[in-house]
CSV table of N, CA and C in Angstrom, one decimal:
chain,number,residue,atom,x,y,z
A,1,GLN,N,25.2,60.4,1.6
A,1,GLN,CA,26.5,60.6,0.7
A,1,GLN,C,27.5,60.8,1.2
A,2,VAL,N,28.8,60.3,0.9
A,2,VAL,CA,30.1,60.4,1.2
A,2,VAL,C,31.1,60.8,0.2
A,3,GLN,N,31.9,62.2,0.4
A,3,GLN,CA,32.8,62.5,-0.5
A,3,GLN,C,34.0,62.4,-0.2
A,4,LEU,N,34.9,62.1,-0.9
A,4,LEU,CA,36.4,61.8,-0.8
A,4,LEU,C,37.2,62.5,-1.5
A,5,VAL,N,38.1,63.0,-0.8
A,5,VAL,CA,39.2,64.0,-1.4
A,5,VAL,C,40.6,63.7,-1.1
A,6,GLU,N,41.1,63.3,-2.3
A,6,GLU,CA,42.7,62.8,-2.3
A,6,GLU,C,43.7,64.1,-1.9
A,7,SER,N,44.6,63.9,-1.5
A,7,SER,CA,45.8,64.8,-1.6
A,7,SER,C,47.1,64.3,-1.3
A,8,GLY,N,48.1,64.8,-1.6
A,8,GLY,CA,49.6,64.7,-1.2
A,8,GLY,C,50.0,64.1,-2.5
A,9,GLY,N,49.7,64.0,-3.7
A,9,GLY,CA,50.6,63.4,-5.1
A,9,GLY,C,51.7,64.4,-5.4
A,10,GLY,N,52.4,63.7,-6.2
A,10,GLY,CA,53.4,64.6,-6.9
A,10,GLY,C,54.3,64.1,-7.5
A,11,LEU,N,55.5,64.7,-7.7
A,11,LEU,CA,56.6,64.2,-8.4
A,11,LEU,C,57.7,63.9,-7.5
A,12,VAL,N,58.3,62.6,-7.4
A,12,VAL,CA,59.1,62.2,-6.4
A,12,VAL,C,60.5,61.3,-7.4
A,13,GLN,N,61.7,61.6,-7.0
A,13,GLN,CA,62.7,60.5,-7.4
A,13,GLN,C,62.5,59.1,-7.3
A,14,ALA,N,62.8,58.0,-7.8
A,14,ALA,CA,62.7,56.8,-7.3
A,14,ALA,C,63.6,56.7,-6.1
A,15,GLY,N,63.0,55.9,-5.0
A,15,GLY,CA,63.6,55.6,-4.2
A,15,GLY,C,63.2,56.7,-2.8
A,16,GLY,N,62.3,57.7,-3.4
A,16,GLY,CA,62.0,58.5,-2.5
A,16,GLY,C,60.6,58.3,-1.8
A,17,SER,N,59.8,59.1,-1.1
A,17,SER,CA,58.8,58.6,-0.5
A,17,SER,C,57.5,59.9,-0.6
A,18,LEU,N,56.3,59.3,-0.6
A,18,LEU,CA,55.2,60.6,-0.3
A,18,LEU,C,54.1,59.9,0.3
A,19,ARG,N,53.3,60.8,1.0
A,19,ARG,CA,52.3,60.2,2.0
A,19,ARG,C,50.9,60.9,1.3
A,20,LEU,N,50.1,60.2,0.8
A,20,LEU,CA,48.8,60.3,0.5
A,20,LEU,C,47.9,60.7,1.8
A,21,SER,N,46.8,61.5,1.3
A,21,SER,CA,45.7,61.5,2.5
A,21,SER,C,44.5,61.4,1.6
A,22,CYS,N,43.5,61.1,2.3
A,22,CYS,CA,42.0,60.9,1.8
A,22,CYS,C,41.2,61.2,2.7
A,23,THR,N,40.5,62.5,2.6
A,23,THR,CA,39.3,62.7,4.0
A,23,THR,C,38.1,62.7,3.2
A,24,ALA,N,37.3,62.1,4.0
A,24,ALA,CA,35.8,62.1,3.6
A,24,ALA,C,35.0,63.0,4.3
A,25,SER,N,33.9,63.3,3.9
A,25,SER,CA,32.8,64.2,4.2
A,25,SER,C,31.9,63.2,4.7
A,26,GLY,N,30.9,63.9,5.9
A,26,GLY,CA,30.0,63.0,6.4
A,26,GLY,C,30.2,62.3,7.7
A,27,ARG,N,29.4,61.7,8.5
A,27,ARG,CA,29.5,61.2,9.7
A,27,ARG,C,29.7,59.5,9.7
A,28,SER,N,29.5,59.1,8.6
A,28,SER,CA,29.7,57.6,8.6
A,28,SER,C,30.8,56.9,8.2
A,29,PHE,N,32.1,58.2,8.0
A,29,PHE,CA,33.5,57.4,7.7
A,29,PHE,C,33.7,56.2,8.5
A,30,ARG,N,33.6,56.3,9.8
A,30,ARG,CA,33.9,55.4,10.7
A,30,ARG,C,33.5,53.9,10.2
A,31,SER,N,32.2,53.9,9.8
A,31,SER,CA,31.9,52.7,9.4
A,31,SER,C,32.1,52.2,8.1
A,32,TYR,N,33.1,52.9,7.1
A,32,TYR,CA,33.5,52.0,6.1
A,32,TYR,C,35.0,51.6,6.2
A,33,ALA,N,34.9,50.5,5.5
A,33,ALA,CA,36.2,49.9,5.1
A,33,ALA,C,36.9,50.7,3.8
A,34,MET,N,38.4,51.1,3.8
A,34,MET,CA,38.3,51.9,2.9
A,34,MET,C,39.7,51.4,1.7
A,35,GLY,N,39.7,51.8,0.7
A,35,GLY,CA,40.8,51.3,-0.1
A,35,GLY,C,41.5,52.5,-0.8
A,36,TRP,N,42.8,51.9,-1.2
A,36,TRP,CA,43.3,52.7,-2.3
A,36,TRP,C,43.7,52.0,-3.6
A,37,PHE,N,43.4,52.3,-4.2
A,37,PHE,CA,43.6,52.2,-6.1
A,37,PHE,C,44.4,53.0,-6.8
A,38,ARG,N,45.1,52.3,-8.1
A,38,ARG,CA,46.0,53.1,-8.8
A,38,ARG,C,45.7,52.5,-10.4
A,39,GLN,N,45.6,53.7,-10.9
A,39,GLN,CA,45.5,53.2,-12.6
A,39,GLN,C,46.6,54.0,-13.1
A,40,ALA,N,47.5,53.3,-13.9
A,40,ALA,CA,48.7,53.8,-14.7
A,40,ALA,C,48.0,54.0,-16.1
A,41,PRO,N,48.8,54.9,-16.9
A,41,PRO,CA,48.3,55.0,-18.3
A,41,PRO,C,48.3,54.1,-19.2
A,42,GLY,N,47.2,53.5,-19.6
A,42,GLY,CA,47.1,52.3,-20.6
A,42,GLY,C,46.6,51.5,-20.1
A,43,LYS,N,46.4,51.3,-18.5
A,43,LYS,CA,46.3,49.9,-17.9
A,43,LYS,C,45.1,50.0,-17.3
A,44,GLU,N,44.5,49.0,-16.5
A,44,GLU,CA,43.5,48.9,-15.7
A,44,GLU,C,43.9,49.4,-14.3
A,45,ARG,N,42.4,49.8,-13.9
A,45,ARG,CA,42.6,50.4,-12.5
A,45,ARG,C,43.1,49.0,-11.7
A,46,GLU,N,43.9,49.2,-10.6
A,46,GLU,CA,44.1,48.0,-9.7
A,46,GLU,C,44.1,48.2,-8.2
A,47,PHE,N,43.9,47.2,-7.6
A,47,PHE,CA,44.0,47.4,-6.0
A,47,PHE,C,45.2,47.4,-5.6
A,48,VAL,N,45.6,48.6,-4.6
A,48,VAL,CA,46.7,48.7,-3.9
A,48,VAL,C,46.6,48.1,-2.3
A,49,THR,N,45.8,48.7,-1.7
A,49,THR,CA,45.8,48.4,-0.3
A,49,THR,C,44.5,48.7,0.3
A,50,GLY,N,44.1,48.1,1.2
A,50,GLY,CA,42.5,48.3,2.4
A,50,GLY,C,42.9,48.3,3.6
A,51,ILE,N,41.9,48.8,4.4
A,51,ILE,CA,41.9,48.8,5.9
A,51,ILE,C,40.5,48.8,6.1
A,52,SER,N,40.2,47.9,7.2
A,52,SER,CA,39.1,47.8,7.7
A,52,SER,C,38.4,49.0,8.5
A,53,TRP,N,37.3,48.8,8.8
A,53,TRP,CA,36.5,50.1,9.4
A,53,TRP,C,37.2,50.6,10.7
A,54,ASN,N,37.6,49.6,11.6
A,54,ASN,CA,38.2,50.1,12.7
A,54,ASN,C,39.8,50.0,12.8
A,55,GLY,N,40.6,49.4,11.1
A,55,GLY,CA,41.7,49.7,11.1
A,55,GLY,C,42.7,48.4,11.7
A,56,GLY,N,41.9,47.3,12.3
A,56,GLY,CA,42.3,46.1,12.6
A,56,GLY,C,42.7,44.9,11.4
A,57,SER,N,42.2,45.2,10.4
A,57,SER,CA,42.8,44.4,9.4
A,57,SER,C,43.3,45.6,8.1
A,58,THR,N,44.3,44.9,7.5
A,58,THR,CA,44.8,45.5,6.1
A,58,THR,C,45.3,44.5,5.1
A,59,TYR,N,45.0,45.0,3.9
A,59,TYR,CA,45.9,43.9,2.9
A,59,TYR,C,46.6,44.7,1.9
A,60,TYR,N,47.7,44.1,1.5
A,60,TYR,CA,48.3,44.8,0.4
A,60,TYR,C,48.6,43.7,-1.1
A,61,ALA,N,48.6,44.7,-1.9
A,61,ALA,CA,48.9,44.1,-3.2
A,61,ALA,C,50.3,43.7,-2.9
A,62,ASP,N,50.8,42.8,-3.9
A,62,ASP,CA,52.3,42.0,-3.6
A,62,ASP,C,53.4,43.1,-4.1
A,63,SER,N,52.5,43.9,-5.0
A,63,SER,CA,53.9,44.6,-5.8
A,63,SER,C,54.1,45.8,-4.8
A,64,VAL,N,53.5,46.3,-3.7
A,64,VAL,CA,53.7,47.1,-2.8
A,64,VAL,C,54.0,46.7,-1.3
A,65,LYS,N,54.0,45.4,-1.0
A,65,LYS,CA,53.9,44.9,0.4
A,65,LYS,C,55.5,45.2,0.8
A,66,GLY,N,55.5,45.8,2.1
A,66,GLY,CA,56.7,46.1,2.5
A,66,GLY,C,57.1,47.8,2.2
A,67,ARG,N,56.7,48.3,1.2
A,67,ARG,CA,56.9,49.5,1.1
A,67,ARG,C,55.7,50.3,1.0
A,68,PHE,N,54.4,50.1,1.1
A,68,PHE,CA,53.5,51.0,1.4
A,68,PHE,C,53.0,50.9,2.9
A,69,THR,N,52.3,51.8,3.4
A,69,THR,CA,51.5,51.3,4.7
A,69,THR,C,50.0,52.3,4.6
A,70,ILE,N,49.0,51.4,4.8
A,70,ILE,CA,47.9,52.2,4.9
A,70,ILE,C,47.3,52.5,6.5
A,71,SER,N,46.7,53.4,6.9
A,71,SER,CA,46.3,53.8,8.4
A,71,SER,C,45.1,54.6,8.4
A,72,ARG,N,44.4,54.8,9.2
A,72,ARG,CA,43.4,55.7,9.2
A,72,ARG,C,43.1,56.5,10.5
A,73,ASP,N,42.6,57.4,10.4
A,73,ASP,CA,42.5,58.2,11.7
A,73,ASP,C,40.9,58.6,11.7
A,74,ASN,N,40.0,57.8,12.3
A,74,ASN,CA,38.6,58.0,12.2
A,74,ASN,C,38.0,59.3,13.0
A,75,ALA,N,38.9,59.8,13.8
A,75,ALA,CA,38.5,61.2,14.7
A,75,ALA,C,38.7,62.4,13.2
A,76,LYS,N,39.6,62.1,12.6
A,76,LYS,CA,39.7,63.1,11.2
A,76,LYS,C,39.3,62.9,10.1
A,77,ASN,N,38.4,61.6,9.8
A,77,ASN,CA,37.6,61.3,8.6
A,77,ASN,C,38.9,61.0,7.9
A,78,THR,N,40.1,60.5,8.0
A,78,THR,CA,40.7,60.6,7.1
A,78,THR,C,41.9,59.2,7.0
A,79,VAL,N,42.1,58.5,5.7
A,79,VAL,CA,42.7,57.4,5.5
A,79,VAL,C,44.0,58.2,4.8
A,80,TYR,N,45.0,57.4,5.1
A,80,TYR,CA,46.7,57.7,4.8
A,80,TYR,C,47.0,56.4,4.0
A,81,LEU,N,48.1,56.8,3.0
A,81,LEU,CA,48.7,55.9,2.3
A,81,LEU,C,50.5,56.6,2.5
A,82,LYS,N,51.3,55.8,3.2
A,82,LYS,CA,52.6,56.3,3.1
A,82,LYS,C,53.4,55.2,2.5
A,83,MET,N,54.0,55.8,1.3
A,83,MET,CA,54.4,55.1,0.2
A,83,MET,C,56.1,55.2,0.4
A,84,ASN,N,57.1,54.4,0.4
A,84,ASN,CA,58.4,54.4,0.8
A,84,ASN,C,59.2,53.6,-0.3
A,85,SER,N,60.3,53.9,-0.8
A,85,SER,CA,61.1,53.2,-1.9
A,85,SER,C,60.2,53.2,-3.0
A,86,LEU,N,59.5,54.3,-3.3
A,86,LEU,CA,58.8,54.6,-4.6
A,86,LEU,C,59.8,54.1,-6.0
A,87,LYS,N,59.0,53.6,-6.9
A,87,LYS,CA,59.8,52.8,-8.3
A,87,LYS,C,59.0,53.8,-9.1
A,88,PRO,N,59.6,53.9,-10.5
A,88,PRO,CA,59.0,54.2,-11.9
A,88,PRO,C,57.5,53.6,-12.0
A,89,GLU,N,57.6,52.3,-11.6
A,89,GLU,CA,56.3,51.6,-11.9
A,89,GLU,C,55.2,51.9,-10.8
A,90,ASP,N,55.6,52.6,-9.9
A,90,ASP,CA,54.3,53.0,-9.3
A,90,ASP,C,53.8,54.4,-9.5
A,91,THR,N,54.1,55.0,-10.5
A,91,THR,CA,53.5,56.2,-11.2
A,91,THR,C,52.0,56.1,-11.7
A,92,ALA,N,51.0,56.6,-11.0
A,92,ALA,CA,49.8,56.6,-11.6
A,92,ALA,C,48.9,57.5,-10.7
A,93,VAL,N,47.7,57.6,-11.3
A,93,VAL,CA,46.6,58.2,-10.6
A,93,VAL,C,46.1,57.3,-9.6
A,94,TYR,N,46.5,57.8,-8.2
A,94,TYR,CA,45.9,57.0,-7.0
A,94,TYR,C,44.4,57.7,-6.6
A,95,TYR,N,43.6,56.2,-6.3
A,95,TYR,CA,42.1,56.8,-5.9
A,95,TYR,C,42.1,56.2,-4.6
A,96,CYS,N,41.5,56.9,-3.5
A,96,CYS,CA,40.6,56.2,-2.7
A,96,CYS,C,39.2,56.0,-2.7
A,97,ALA,N,38.9,55.1,-2.2
A,97,ALA,CA,37.3,54.5,-1.9
A,97,ALA,C,36.8,54.0,-0.7
A,98,GLY,N,35.8,54.1,-0.4
A,98,GLY,CA,35.1,53.4,0.6
A,98,GLY,C,33.8,52.5,0.5
A,99,GLY,N,33.7,51.8,1.3
A,99,GLY,CA,32.4,50.9,1.0
A,99,GLY,C,32.1,50.4,2.4
A,100,ARG,N,30.9,50.5,2.5
A,100,ARG,CA,30.0,49.8,3.9
A,100,ARG,C,30.0,48.2,4.3
A,101,GLN,N,30.0,47.8,2.7
A,101,GLN,CA,29.8,46.2,2.7
A,101,GLN,C,31.0,45.4,2.3
A,102,VAL,N,32.0,45.8,2.5
A,102,VAL,CA,33.2,45.5,2.0
A,102,VAL,C,33.7,44.4,2.9
A,103,ALA,N,33.5,44.5,4.2
A,103,ALA,CA,34.0,43.2,5.3
A,103,ALA,C,35.3,42.9,5.1
A,104,GLY,N,35.4,41.5,4.6
A,104,GLY,CA,36.9,41.1,4.6
A,104,GLY,C,37.3,41.2,3.2
A,105,ASN,N,36.5,41.6,2.2
A,105,ASN,CA,37.1,41.6,0.7
A,105,ASN,C,37.4,42.9,0.5
A,106,LEU,N,38.6,43.3,1.0
A,106,LEU,CA,39.4,44.4,1.0
A,106,LEU,C,39.9,44.6,-0.4
A,107,PRO,N,40.2,43.6,-1.3
A,107,PRO,CA,40.8,43.7,-2.6
A,107,PRO,C,39.6,44.0,-3.8
A,108,THR,N,38.3,43.7,-3.3
A,108,THR,CA,37.3,43.4,-4.3
A,108,THR,C,36.2,44.3,-3.9
A,109,GLY,N,36.0,44.8,-2.8
A,109,GLY,CA,34.9,45.5,-2.3
A,109,GLY,C,33.4,44.9,-2.1
A,110,PRO,N,32.3,45.1,-2.2
A,110,PRO,CA,32.2,46.5,-3.1
A,110,PRO,C,32.6,47.9,-2.5
A,111,TYR,N,33.3,48.8,-3.5
A,111,TYR,CA,33.5,50.0,-2.5
A,111,TYR,C,31.9,51.0,-3.8
A,112,ASP,N,31.5,51.7,-2.7
A,112,ASP,CA,30.5,52.5,-3.2
A,112,ASP,C,31.0,54.0,-3.4
A,113,TYR,N,32.0,54.5,-3.0
A,113,TYR,CA,32.4,55.8,-3.1
A,113,TYR,C,33.7,55.9,-3.5
A,114,TRP,N,34.3,56.8,-4.3
A,114,TRP,CA,35.3,57.0,-4.8
A,114,TRP,C,35.7,58.3,-5.0
A,115,GLY,N,37.2,58.9,-4.8
A,115,GLY,CA,37.7,60.2,-4.9
A,115,GLY,C,38.0,60.3,-6.5
A,116,GLN,N,38.3,61.5,-6.5
A,116,GLN,CA,38.7,62.0,-8.3
A,116,GLN,C,40.1,61.8,-8.4
A,117,GLY,N,41.0,61.3,-7.4
A,117,GLY,CA,42.3,60.6,-7.7
A,117,GLY,C,43.2,61.9,-7.2
A,118,THR,N,44.9,61.4,-7.3
A,118,THR,CA,45.7,62.1,-7.2
A,118,THR,C,46.8,61.8,-8.2
A,119,GLN,N,47.8,62.4,-8.7
A,119,GLN,CA,48.5,61.7,-9.5
A,119,GLN,C,49.8,61.5,-9.0
A,120,VAL,N,50.9,60.4,-9.1
A,120,VAL,CA,51.8,60.3,-8.5
A,120,VAL,C,52.8,60.1,-9.7
A,121,THR,N,54.0,60.6,-9.7
A,121,THR,CA,54.7,60.3,-10.7
A,121,THR,C,56.3,59.9,-10.3
A,122,VAL,N,56.7,58.9,-10.4
A,122,VAL,CA,58.1,58.7,-9.9
A,122,VAL,C,59.4,58.6,-11.1
A,123,SER,N,59.9,59.4,-11.0
A,123,SER,CA,61.2,59.4,-12.0
A,123,SER,C,62.2,58.8,-11.6
A,124,SER,N,63.0,58.3,-12.7
A,124,SER,CA,64.2,57.2,-12.7
A,124,SER,C,65.4,58.1,-12.6
């Protein structure tokens, strides 16, 4: 069993930056691909970005490409999401997720474990 805990959300003005962290319990973290998803009010959850188990592959949704960066530190069981040039439309609850069988399917998974989410609010 893997537990994921997100942190780093908050309120920021448009154009600002935030860094989210997701820390995993358990020793299997380094074998999991990791993803960040978000869900805005009244909308379905959407894929934001993902990273392979060793950090060698990443994938970004078009809406965040060039502004967001995903990274991971397997020694710390942590995956990060650095968000720059934030826009009001980035406002959402951000979730991290982990999956052992994701392989090259970072946008679709399957992701087996999910965190509880952290709120990101971008004011205009």
